Amino acid sequence: MSKSEVTEVLLNEDKIYKPSEKVLKNARIKQWKAAHKKAEKDPIKFWEEAANELEWYNYWGQTFDDSNAPFFKWFLGGKCNIVHNALDRHMGTPVENKTAIIWESDDGDKRKISYKELNKMVCKMANGLKFLKVRKGDRVAIYLQNIPETAVAMLACAKIGAVHSVVYAGYSANALRERVDDQGAKVLITSDVGHRRGKIIDMKSLTDKAISGSRSIQHVIVVKQGDGPVSMKMNRDIFYDALVETQPSNCPTEKMDSEDPLFILYTSGTTSKPKGVVHVHGGYMVGINRTFQWVMDVKEDDVYWCTADPGWITGHSYIVYAPLMSGITTMMFEGVPDFPKPDRIWKMIEKYEVNILYTAPTLIRALMSYGDEWPSKYKMKSLRLLGSVGEPINPEAWRWYHKFVGKSKCPIMDTWWQTETGMFMIAPLPSMPLKAGSATLPFPGIQAEILDGNGKKVPVGKGGFLAIKTPWPSMLRTVFKNPDRYIKTYWTDSPGYYHTGDLATKDKDGYFWVQGRSDDVLSIAGHRIGSAEIESALVSHKAVAEAAVIGKPHPIKGESAKGFVILRKGIKGDEELIVELKKHIRNKLGPIAVTDEIEFVEKLPKTRSGKIMRRVIKAAELGQDLGDTSGLAD
Ligand code: WT7
């Protein structure tokens, strides 16, 4: 970067984007400062008010309980079900005839499902699950692409009190097996095939491979998506259509305790084993409903499109649950943004008159690289608000998104949050002034700080660990079957705070600038994956003795992985082996984890206790200062 470019970036990052008169006039929260102040004074009351906007079978007694910290509880004694708020309560109101889901397939087919139809599908599926002996508390794994049946399956589980666990369809059979085994899923819901970029993915074969020998799976429900024959295992597998066909279209919604689990979602950490993040009915619905309505500034007739996949938390909170609780139309899209052409997204925004687009920096950068002419061809007049999530958005991408997609009139809500937080944590409200590249301020009721290695607050402008002081209703409750890991990962490194694992700075206006992870977790195209996971995949190959994986900056994906590999004695490292190792990672974990580069090395820098120092490898690779190397063995 030349010197003049640097100044330009700095100047622009300082630039403040004020909301227009029109945005202000229509904003749900016009006095954002007052809203923040009020919540700060009494966060518990703030969340009580938010909870009162939803329906409960029985109101809670105590709102918040920290007597067994960090195992916090919210809305104690309350009886509720998130599905009651997402579907049941809309029945018999004008919302029932509204479109709940618009879906477009990879090849451009579309489906529109009304709230009434969706409710019927969910009831039938719920009855089908009961028929297969799924009971309250049982785990159901869902391995499906971005299709309406994924939402139906999630809602059906929640309706009967079963715990769903969606496994991203891009994960390999091996990764699926690990997740199914950890949770002890009784039923798995999948499809015969999936579609992506005009290609067919054999989901059923992957599933069969994943659950061969499984001791927990009793049944597999197969959603038919293709025309070909499907190999079905007698007494175990059943087609979705056949299962629901004879089921009644009414099903009572189970009255759940506020603290009953709703779902488990696996996410990567610093070890090779993914963590099963547990979310519950009560606090989760309150947190995501309030944040969605305030940040996305939802209006009654909105068509809202979040381009994430239901396999990630973004899809859980903000494709399925929150939009349905708000009674608006949520879009689901099976395809990819540049197929058949790089205007797919812009075309769809016009076709379905999308009002809110919520997407990721990696997608923006990818579409940016095709040139301005693609979005410039479309007016996208329906768009009112834009959102970003998944990784820090670089100011260049922010400005491009603002100018070419939002036509300089749509505020961008850069939302910082995590699988664990369930809801937006640091995010603007549309009435707030924005800065390109900052997620702005903590959401009302949330108190965030930047801490140094000793847990002390750092001065303005200095980088440090991002930590959250105040518990919030939609926080994870534990790591499934592993409460020790819950304490160790989130409540140890920043005593008295929730440790996010991110690095950030706070500027003079209190705006947060998130820089990335502080731990050995990579974010490849916004997908979280641990260095240790990729390393363990590499080491499981017979040619590999040791491996270290680091993240490198990547212009589109944000970060890409590079593996350093020590081969076993007598094995020659060549191009062919690199191809094979990449294929091996793909088989073990899935395409998102494949390293862009692999380099064969003789030695890896280690501490005296034998721990590989990834930080040193990374600094050497990027030509940076190696930092403190006193811990190095040699
Ligand atoms: C990590 C969480 C939350 C849904 C998507 C990812 C990074 C997320 C932002 C943002 C900067 C962000 C953080 C965080 N991240 N959103 N707006 N600005 N960084 O969920 O897989 O749980 O990953 O994504 O590093 O810790 P996830």
PDB file of C-alpha atoms in Angstrom, residues 121-361:
ATOM      1  CA  MET A 121     -46.095 -28.701   7.329  1.00  0.00           C
ATOM      2  CA  VAL A 122     -44.550 -28.284  10.769  1.00  0.00           C
ATOM      3  CA  CYS A 123     -47.480 -30.008  12.500  1.00  0.00           C
ATOM      4  CA  LYS A 124     -47.318 -32.954  10.118  1.00  0.00           C
ATOM      5  CA  MET A 125     -43.602 -33.289  10.512  1.00  0.00           C
ATOM      6  CA  ALA A 126     -43.908 -33.000  14.295  1.00  0.00           C
ATOM      7  CA  ASN A 127     -46.458 -35.808  14.288  1.00  0.00           C
ATOM      8  CA  GLY A 128     -44.175 -37.802  12.028  1.00  0.00           C
ATOM      9  CA  LEU A 129     -41.334 -37.409  14.504  1.00  0.00           C
ATOM     10  CA  LYS A 130     -43.594 -38.549  17.323  1.00  0.00           C
ATOM     11  CA  PHE A 131     -44.579 -41.543  15.198  1.00  0.00           C
ATOM     12  CA  LEU A 132     -40.874 -42.395  15.032  1.00  0.00           C
ATOM     13  CA  LYS A 133     -40.828 -42.220  18.835  1.00  0.00           C
ATOM     14  CA  VAL A 134     -38.995 -38.934  19.153  1.00  0.00           C
ATOM     15  CA  ARG A 135     -39.746 -37.527  22.596  1.00  0.00           C
ATOM     16  CA  LYS A 136     -39.079 -34.306  24.468  1.00  0.00           C
ATOM     17  CA  GLY A 137     -35.346 -33.912  25.054  1.00  0.00           C
ATOM     18  CA  ASP A 138     -34.329 -36.379  22.308  1.00  0.00           C
ATOM     19  CA  ARG A 139     -31.771 -35.107  19.826  1.00  0.00           C
ATOM     20  CA  VAL A 140     -32.518 -34.923  16.110  1.00  0.00           C
ATOM     21  CA  ALA A 141     -29.729 -34.201  13.640  1.00  0.00           C
ATOM     22  CA  ILE A 142     -30.589 -32.275  10.484  1.00  0.00           C
ATOM     23  CA  TYR A 143     -28.254 -32.574   7.497  1.00  0.00           C
ATOM     24  CA  LEU A 144     -29.967 -30.651   4.737  1.00  0.00           C
ATOM     25  CA  GLN A 145     -29.223 -27.857   2.334  1.00  0.00           C
ATOM     26  CA  ASN A 146     -30.855 -24.454   2.328  1.00  0.00           C
ATOM     27  CA  ILE A 147     -34.380 -25.701   1.565  1.00  0.00           C
ATOM     28  CA  PRO A 148     -37.711 -24.979   3.295  1.00  0.00           C
ATOM     29  CA  GLU A 149     -37.756 -28.482   4.794  1.00  0.00           C
ATOM     30  CA  THR A 150     -34.729 -27.520   6.887  1.00  0.00           C
ATOM     31  CA  ALA A 151     -36.799 -24.827   8.590  1.00  0.00           C
ATOM     32  CA  VAL A 152     -39.755 -27.215   8.821  1.00  0.00           C
ATOM     33  CA  ALA A 153     -37.578 -29.849  10.483  1.00  0.00           C
ATOM     34  CA  MET A 154     -36.145 -27.360  12.992  1.00  0.00           C
ATOM     35  CA  LEU A 155     -39.563 -26.003  13.903  1.00  0.00           C
ATOM     36  CA  ALA A 156     -41.070 -29.501  14.125  1.00  0.00           C
ATOM     37  CA  CYS A 157     -38.407 -30.581  16.607  1.00  0.00           C
ATOM     38  CA  ALA A 158     -38.847 -27.443  18.702  1.00  0.00           C
ATOM     39  CA  LYS A 159     -42.609 -27.865  18.639  1.00  0.00           C
ATOM     40  CA  ILE A 160     -42.463 -31.243  20.355  1.00  0.00           C
ATOM     41  CA  GLY A 161     -39.582 -30.308  22.634  1.00  0.00           C
ATOM     42  CA  ALA A 162     -36.948 -32.330  20.798  1.00  0.00           C
ATOM     43  CA  VAL A 163     -33.497 -30.761  20.503  1.00  0.00           C
ATOM     44  CA  HIS A 164     -32.373 -30.125  16.937  1.00  0.00           C
ATOM     45  CA  SER A 165     -28.841 -30.028  15.750  1.00  0.00           C
ATOM     46  CA  VAL A 166     -28.330 -28.799  12.225  1.00  0.00           C
ATOM     47  CA  VAL A 167     -25.096 -29.915  10.600  1.00  0.00           C
ATOM     48  CA  TYR A 168     -24.032 -27.713   7.696  1.00  0.00           C
ATOM     49  CA  ALA A 169     -24.543 -29.648   4.450  1.00  0.00           C
ATOM     50  CA  GLY A 170     -21.024 -28.748   3.334  1.00  0.00           C
ATOM     51  CA  TYR A 171     -19.512 -30.815   6.120  1.00  0.00           C
ATOM     52  CA  SER A 172     -18.083 -34.220   5.253  1.00  0.00           C
ATOM     53  CA  ALA A 173     -19.471 -37.590   6.338  1.00  0.00           C
ATOM     54  CA  ASN A 174     -16.744 -37.749   8.927  1.00  0.00           C
ATOM     55  CA  ALA A 175     -17.640 -34.378  10.460  1.00  0.00           C
ATOM     56  CA  LEU A 176     -21.308 -35.414  10.460  1.00  0.00           C
ATOM     57  CA  ARG A 177     -20.479 -38.665  12.234  1.00  0.00           C
ATOM     58  CA  GLU A 178     -18.573 -36.841  14.950  1.00  0.00           C
ATOM     59  CA  ARG A 179     -21.506 -34.499  15.609  1.00  0.00           C
ATOM     60  CA  VAL A 180     -24.149 -37.225  15.508  1.00  0.00           C
ATOM     61  CA  ASP A 181     -22.154 -39.355  17.942  1.00  0.00           C
ATOM     62  CA  ASP A 182     -21.438 -36.531  20.359  1.00  0.00           C
ATOM     63  CA  GLN A 183     -25.093 -35.614  20.743  1.00  0.00           C
ATOM     64  CA  GLY A 184     -26.407 -39.177  20.531  1.00  0.00           C
ATOM     65  CA  ALA A 185     -29.013 -38.249  17.911  1.00  0.00           C
ATOM     66  CA  LYS A 186     -31.969 -40.620  17.631  1.00  0.00           C
ATOM     67  CA  VAL A 187     -33.175 -39.497  14.227  1.00  0.00           C
ATOM     68  CA  LEU A 188     -31.375 -37.901  11.308  1.00  0.00           C
ATOM     69  CA  ILE A 189     -33.146 -35.844   8.660  1.00  0.00           C
ATOM     70  CA  THR A 190     -31.404 -35.575   5.311  1.00  0.00           C
ATOM     71  CA  SER A 191     -32.126 -35.606   1.583  1.00  0.00           C
ATOM     72  CA  ASP A 192     -31.309 -37.947  -1.277  1.00  0.00           C
ATOM     73  CA  VAL A 193     -29.321 -35.301  -3.125  1.00  0.00           C
ATOM     74  CA  GLY A 194     -28.430 -31.655  -2.895  1.00  0.00           C
ATOM     75  CA  HIS A 195     -27.842 -29.077  -5.619  1.00  0.00           C
ATOM     76  CA  ARG A 196     -25.071 -26.544  -5.880  1.00  0.00           C
ATOM     77  CA  ARG A 197     -23.793 -24.589  -8.841  1.00  0.00           C
ATOM     78  CA  GLY A 198     -25.628 -26.944 -11.195  1.00  0.00           C
ATOM     79  CA  LYS A 199     -23.977 -29.986  -9.652  1.00  0.00           C
ATOM     80  CA  ILE A 200     -25.571 -32.802  -7.710  1.00  0.00           C
ATOM     81  CA  ILE A 201     -24.313 -33.802  -4.275  1.00  0.00           C
ATOM     82  CA  ASP A 202     -25.072 -37.294  -3.058  1.00  0.00           C
ATOM     83  CA  MET A 203     -26.221 -36.432   0.459  1.00  0.00           C
ATOM     84  CA  LYS A 204     -27.684 -39.848   1.181  1.00  0.00           C
ATOM     85  CA  SER A 205     -24.385 -41.648   0.561  1.00  0.00           C
ATOM     86  CA  LEU A 206     -22.597 -39.203   2.832  1.00  0.00           C
ATOM     87  CA  THR A 207     -25.243 -39.798   5.475  1.00  0.00           C
ATOM     88  CA  ASP A 208     -25.039 -43.582   5.187  1.00  0.00           C
ATOM     89  CA  LYS A 209     -21.296 -43.386   5.574  1.00  0.00           C
ATOM     90  CA  ALA A 210     -21.582 -41.079   8.568  1.00  0.00           C
ATOM     91  CA  ILE A 211     -23.986 -43.251  10.521  1.00  0.00           C
ATOM     92  CA  SER A 212     -22.803 -46.732   9.640  1.00  0.00           C
ATOM     93  CA  GLY A 213     -22.342 -48.403  12.986  1.00  0.00           C
ATOM     94  CA  SER A 214     -24.037 -45.537  14.866  1.00  0.00           C
ATOM     95  CA  ARG A 215     -25.442 -46.742  18.144  1.00  0.00           C
ATOM     96  CA  SER A 216     -27.895 -43.898  18.590  1.00  0.00           C
ATOM     97  CA  ILE A 217     -29.584 -43.381  15.212  1.00  0.00           C
ATOM     98  CA  GLN A 218     -32.841 -45.289  14.904  1.00  0.00           C
ATOM     99  CA  HIS A 219     -34.334 -43.662  11.849  1.00  0.00           C
ATOM    100  CA  VAL A 220     -33.340 -41.566   8.868  1.00  0.00           C
ATOM    101  CA  ILE A 221     -35.913 -39.313   7.224  1.00  0.00           C
ATOM    102  CA  VAL A 222     -35.114 -38.609   3.577  1.00  0.00           C
ATOM    103  CA  VAL A 223     -36.441 -35.500   1.823  1.00  0.00           C
ATOM    104  CA  LYS A 224     -36.604 -36.329  -1.876  1.00  0.00           C
ATOM    105  CA  GLN A 225     -34.894 -33.636  -3.949  1.00  0.00           C
ATOM    106  CA  GLY A 226     -33.850 -35.600  -7.035  1.00  0.00           C
ATOM    107  CA  ASP A 227     -35.405 -37.994  -9.535  1.00  0.00           C
ATOM    108  CA  GLY A 228     -33.002 -40.890  -9.231  1.00  0.00           C
ATOM    109  CA  PRO A 229     -33.315 -44.079  -7.206  1.00  0.00           C
ATOM    110  CA  VAL A 230     -32.303 -43.860  -3.548  1.00  0.00           C
ATOM    111  CA  SER A 231     -30.804 -46.640  -1.515  1.00  0.00           C
ATOM    112  CA  MET A 232     -32.959 -46.976   1.576  1.00  0.00           C
ATOM    113  CA  LYS A 233     -32.202 -49.185   4.543  1.00  0.00           C
ATOM    114  CA  MET A 234     -35.163 -51.329   5.610  1.00  0.00           C
ATOM    115  CA  ASN A 235     -36.764 -50.390   8.937  1.00  0.00           C
ATOM    116  CA  ARG A 236     -34.380 -47.490   9.360  1.00  0.00           C
ATOM    117  CA  ASP A 237     -35.001 -45.101   6.472  1.00  0.00           C
ATOM    118  CA  ILE A 238     -38.261 -43.468   5.506  1.00  0.00           C
ATOM    119  CA  PHE A 239     -39.107 -40.829   2.914  1.00  0.00           C
ATOM    120  CA  TYR A 240     -40.305 -37.529   4.324  1.00  0.00           C
ATOM    121  CA  ASP A 241     -43.321 -37.492   1.986  1.00  0.00           C
ATOM    122  CA  ALA A 242     -44.392 -40.964   3.043  1.00  0.00           C
ATOM    123  CA  LEU A 243     -43.921 -40.120   6.700  1.00  0.00           C
ATOM    124  CA  VAL A 244     -45.974 -36.942   6.744  1.00  0.00           C
ATOM    125  CA  GLU A 245     -48.646 -37.986   4.244  1.00  0.00           C
ATOM    126  CA  THR A 246     -50.814 -39.797   6.767  1.00  0.00           C
ATOM    127  CA  GLN A 247     -50.088 -37.519   9.713  1.00  0.00           C
ATOM    128  CA  PRO A 248     -52.743 -35.170  11.081  1.00  0.00           C
ATOM    129  CA  SER A 249     -52.221 -31.483  10.317  1.00  0.00           C
ATOM    130  CA  ASN A 250     -52.663 -30.436  13.902  1.00  0.00           C
ATOM    131  CA  CYS A 251     -50.183 -30.981  16.640  1.00  0.00           C
ATOM    132  CA  PRO A 252     -50.140 -29.440  20.092  1.00  0.00           C
ATOM    133  CA  THR A 253     -47.062 -27.377  20.892  1.00  0.00           C
ATOM    134  CA  GLU A 254     -45.167 -28.689  23.893  1.00  0.00           C
ATOM    135  CA  LYS A 255     -45.077 -26.308  26.855  1.00  0.00           C
ATOM    136  CA  MET A 256     -41.388 -25.984  27.563  1.00  0.00           C
ATOM    137  CA  ASP A 257     -39.593 -24.562  30.524  1.00  0.00           C
ATOM    138  CA  SER A 258     -37.686 -21.355  29.688  1.00  0.00           C
ATOM    139  CA  GLU A 259     -34.420 -23.138  30.350  1.00  0.00           C
ATOM    140  CA  ASP A 260     -35.216 -26.307  28.349  1.00  0.00           C
ATOM    141  CA  PRO A 261     -32.772 -26.824  25.465  1.00  0.00           C
ATOM    142  CA  LEU A 262     -33.909 -25.783  21.997  1.00  0.00           C
ATOM    143  CA  PHE A 263     -30.909 -26.758  19.941  1.00  0.00           C
ATOM    144  CA  ILE A 264     -27.278 -27.776  19.917  1.00  0.00           C
ATOM    145  CA  LEU A 265     -25.070 -26.194  17.301  1.00  0.00           C
ATOM    146  CA  TYR A 266     -21.496 -27.336  16.876  1.00  0.00           C
ATOM    147  CA  THR A 267     -18.790 -24.769  16.414  1.00  0.00           C
ATOM    148  CA  SER A 268     -15.033 -24.916  16.169  1.00  0.00           C
ATOM    149  CA  GLY A 269     -12.687 -24.080  18.980  1.00  0.00           C
ATOM    150  CA  THR A 270      -9.021 -24.374  19.720  1.00  0.00           C
ATOM    151  CA  THR A 271      -8.978 -28.158  20.068  1.00  0.00           C
ATOM    152  CA  SER A 272      -9.691 -30.639  17.309  1.00  0.00           C
ATOM    153  CA  LYS A 273     -13.088 -31.487  18.799  1.00  0.00           C
ATOM    154  CA  PRO A 274     -15.986 -29.153  17.970  1.00  0.00           C
ATOM    155  CA  LYS A 275     -18.095 -27.759  20.810  1.00  0.00           C
ATOM    156  CA  GLY A 276     -21.832 -28.410  21.073  1.00  0.00           C
ATOM    157  CA  VAL A 277     -23.195 -24.978  21.939  1.00  0.00           C
ATOM    158  CA  VAL A 278     -26.519 -25.302  23.778  1.00  0.00           C
ATOM    159  CA  HIS A 279     -29.310 -22.722  23.434  1.00  0.00           C
ATOM    160  CA  VAL A 280     -32.639 -22.731  25.277  1.00  0.00           C
ATOM    161  CA  HIS A 281     -36.234 -21.762  24.424  1.00  0.00           C
ATOM    162  CA  GLY A 282     -36.940 -18.768  26.669  1.00  0.00           C
ATOM    163  CA  GLY A 283     -33.944 -16.458  26.707  1.00  0.00           C
ATOM    164  CA  TYR A 284     -33.028 -17.263  23.121  1.00  0.00           C
ATOM    165  CA  MET A 285     -36.393 -16.203  21.714  1.00  0.00           C
ATOM    166  CA  VAL A 286     -36.350 -12.997  23.738  1.00  0.00           C
ATOM    167  CA  GLY A 287     -32.811 -12.045  22.682  1.00  0.00           C
ATOM    168  CA  ILE A 288     -33.171 -12.720  18.987  1.00  0.00           C
ATOM    169  CA  ASN A 289     -36.601 -11.133  18.717  1.00  0.00           C
ATOM    170  CA  ARG A 290     -35.556  -7.865  20.315  1.00  0.00           C
ATOM    171  CA  THR A 291     -32.262  -7.567  18.428  1.00  0.00           C
ATOM    172  CA  PHE A 292     -33.843  -8.465  15.094  1.00  0.00           C
ATOM    173  CA  GLN A 293     -36.661  -5.957  15.452  1.00  0.00           C
ATOM    174  CA  TRP A 294     -34.423  -3.139  16.592  1.00  0.00           C
ATOM    175  CA  VAL A 295     -31.348  -3.637  14.409  1.00  0.00           C
ATOM    176  CA  MET A 296     -33.114  -4.754  11.233  1.00  0.00           C
ATOM    177  CA  ASP A 297     -35.863  -2.244  11.973  1.00  0.00           C
ATOM    178  CA  VAL A 298     -38.510  -4.685  10.856  1.00  0.00           C
ATOM    179  CA  LYS A 299     -41.663  -3.424   9.184  1.00  0.00           C
ATOM    180  CA  GLU A 300     -44.822  -5.474   8.880  1.00  0.00           C
ATOM    181  CA  ASP A 301     -44.602  -6.268   5.171  1.00  0.00           C
ATOM    182  CA  ASP A 302     -40.885  -6.710   4.859  1.00  0.00           C
ATOM    183  CA  VAL A 303     -39.284  -9.222   2.559  1.00  0.00           C
ATOM    184  CA  TYR A 304     -36.043 -10.029   4.265  1.00  0.00           C
ATOM    185  CA  TRP A 305     -33.137 -11.980   2.879  1.00  0.00           C
ATOM    186  CA  CYS A 306     -30.307 -13.378   4.914  1.00  0.00           C
ATOM    187  CA  THR A 307     -27.913 -15.168   2.580  1.00  0.00           C
ATOM    188  CA  ALA A 308     -26.426 -17.421   5.274  1.00  0.00           C
ATOM    189  CA  ASP A 309     -27.110 -21.138   5.520  1.00  0.00           C
ATOM    190  CA  PRO A 310     -29.440 -22.611   8.145  1.00  0.00           C
ATOM    191  CA  GLY A 311     -26.473 -24.771   9.158  1.00  0.00           C
ATOM    192  CA  TRP A 312     -24.909 -21.782  10.930  1.00  0.00           C
ATOM    193  CA  ILE A 313     -26.170 -19.725  13.865  1.00  0.00           C
ATOM    194  CA  THR A 314     -27.000 -16.854  11.508  1.00  0.00           C
ATOM    195  CA  GLY A 315     -29.470 -19.126   9.770  1.00  0.00           C
ATOM    196  CA  HIS A 316     -30.970 -20.366  13.032  1.00  0.00           C
ATOM    197  CA  SER A 317     -31.498 -16.960  14.608  1.00  0.00           C
ATOM    198  CA  TYR A 318     -32.017 -14.745  11.616  1.00  0.00           C
ATOM    199  CA  ILE A 319     -33.309 -16.853   8.711  1.00  0.00           C
ATOM    200  CA  VAL A 320     -35.686 -19.083  10.614  1.00  0.00           C
ATOM    201  CA  TYR A 321     -36.673 -18.039  14.129  1.00  0.00           C
ATOM    202  CA  ALA A 322     -36.546 -14.237  14.401  1.00  0.00           C
ATOM    203  CA  PRO A 323     -38.126 -13.391  11.020  1.00  0.00           C
ATOM    204  CA  LEU A 324     -40.974 -15.846  11.659  1.00  0.00           C
ATOM    205  CA  MET A 325     -41.546 -14.450  15.137  1.00  0.00           C
ATOM    206  CA  SER A 326     -41.846 -11.040  13.475  1.00  0.00           C
ATOM    207  CA  GLY A 327     -44.366 -12.420  10.986  1.00  0.00           C
ATOM    208  CA  ILE A 328     -42.468 -11.201   7.934  1.00  0.00           C
ATOM    209  CA  THR A 329     -41.311 -12.969   4.767  1.00  0.00           C
ATOM    210  CA  THR A 330     -37.939 -14.678   4.965  1.00  0.00           C
ATOM    211  CA  MET A 331     -36.034 -15.774   1.864  1.00  0.00           C
ATOM    212  CA  MET A 332     -34.161 -19.029   1.536  1.00  0.00           C
ATOM    213  CA  PHE A 333     -31.783 -19.614  -1.339  1.00  0.00           C
ATOM    214  CA  GLU A 334     -30.258 -22.925  -2.267  1.00  0.00           C
ATOM    215  CA  GLY A 335     -27.792 -21.596  -4.823  1.00  0.00           C
ATOM    216  CA  VAL A 336     -24.635 -19.531  -4.870  1.00  0.00           C
ATOM    217  CA  PRO A 337     -24.267 -15.788  -5.600  1.00  0.00           C
ATOM    218  CA  ASP A 338     -22.346 -16.053  -8.874  1.00  0.00           C
ATOM    219  CA  PHE A 339     -24.225 -18.849 -10.578  1.00  0.00           C
ATOM    220  CA  PRO A 340     -25.285 -18.811 -13.331  1.00  0.00           C
ATOM    221  CA  LYS A 341     -23.949 -15.220 -13.420  1.00  0.00           C
ATOM    222  CA  PRO A 342     -22.568 -12.709 -10.907  1.00  0.00           C
ATOM    223  CA  ASP A 343     -25.867 -10.820 -10.883  1.00  0.00           C
ATOM    224  CA  ARG A 344     -27.864 -13.613  -9.273  1.00  0.00           C
ATOM    225  CA  ILE A 345     -28.302 -11.772  -5.964  1.00  0.00           C
ATOM    226  CA  TRP A 346     -29.175  -8.415  -7.536  1.00  0.00           C
ATOM    227  CA  LYS A 347     -31.632 -10.075  -9.877  1.00  0.00           C
ATOM    228  CA  MET A 348     -33.335 -11.868  -7.011  1.00  0.00           C
ATOM    229  CA  ILE A 349     -33.553  -8.667  -4.956  1.00  0.00           C
ATOM    230  CA  GLU A 350     -35.526  -7.075  -7.782  1.00  0.00           C
ATOM    231  CA  LYS A 351     -37.596 -10.155  -8.525  1.00  0.00           C
ATOM    232  CA  TYR A 352     -38.778 -10.613  -4.943  1.00  0.00           C
ATOM    233  CA  GLU A 353     -38.658  -6.939  -3.967  1.00  0.00           C
ATOM    234  CA  VAL A 354     -36.358  -7.566  -1.049  1.00  0.00           C
ATOM    235  CA  ASN A 355     -36.320  -4.800   1.572  1.00  0.00           C
ATOM    236  CA  ILE A 356     -33.519  -5.987   3.827  1.00  0.00           C
ATOM    237  CA  LEU A 357     -30.386  -7.795   2.700  1.00  0.00           C
ATOM    238  CA  TYR A 358     -28.195  -9.392   5.346  1.00  0.00           C
ATOM    239  CA  THR A 359     -24.988 -10.905   4.019  1.00  0.00           C
ATOM    240  CA  ALA A 360     -21.282 -11.449   4.636  1.00  0.00           C
ATOM    241  CA  PRO A 361     -18.124  -9.491   3.737  1.00  0.00           C
TER     242      PRO A 361
END
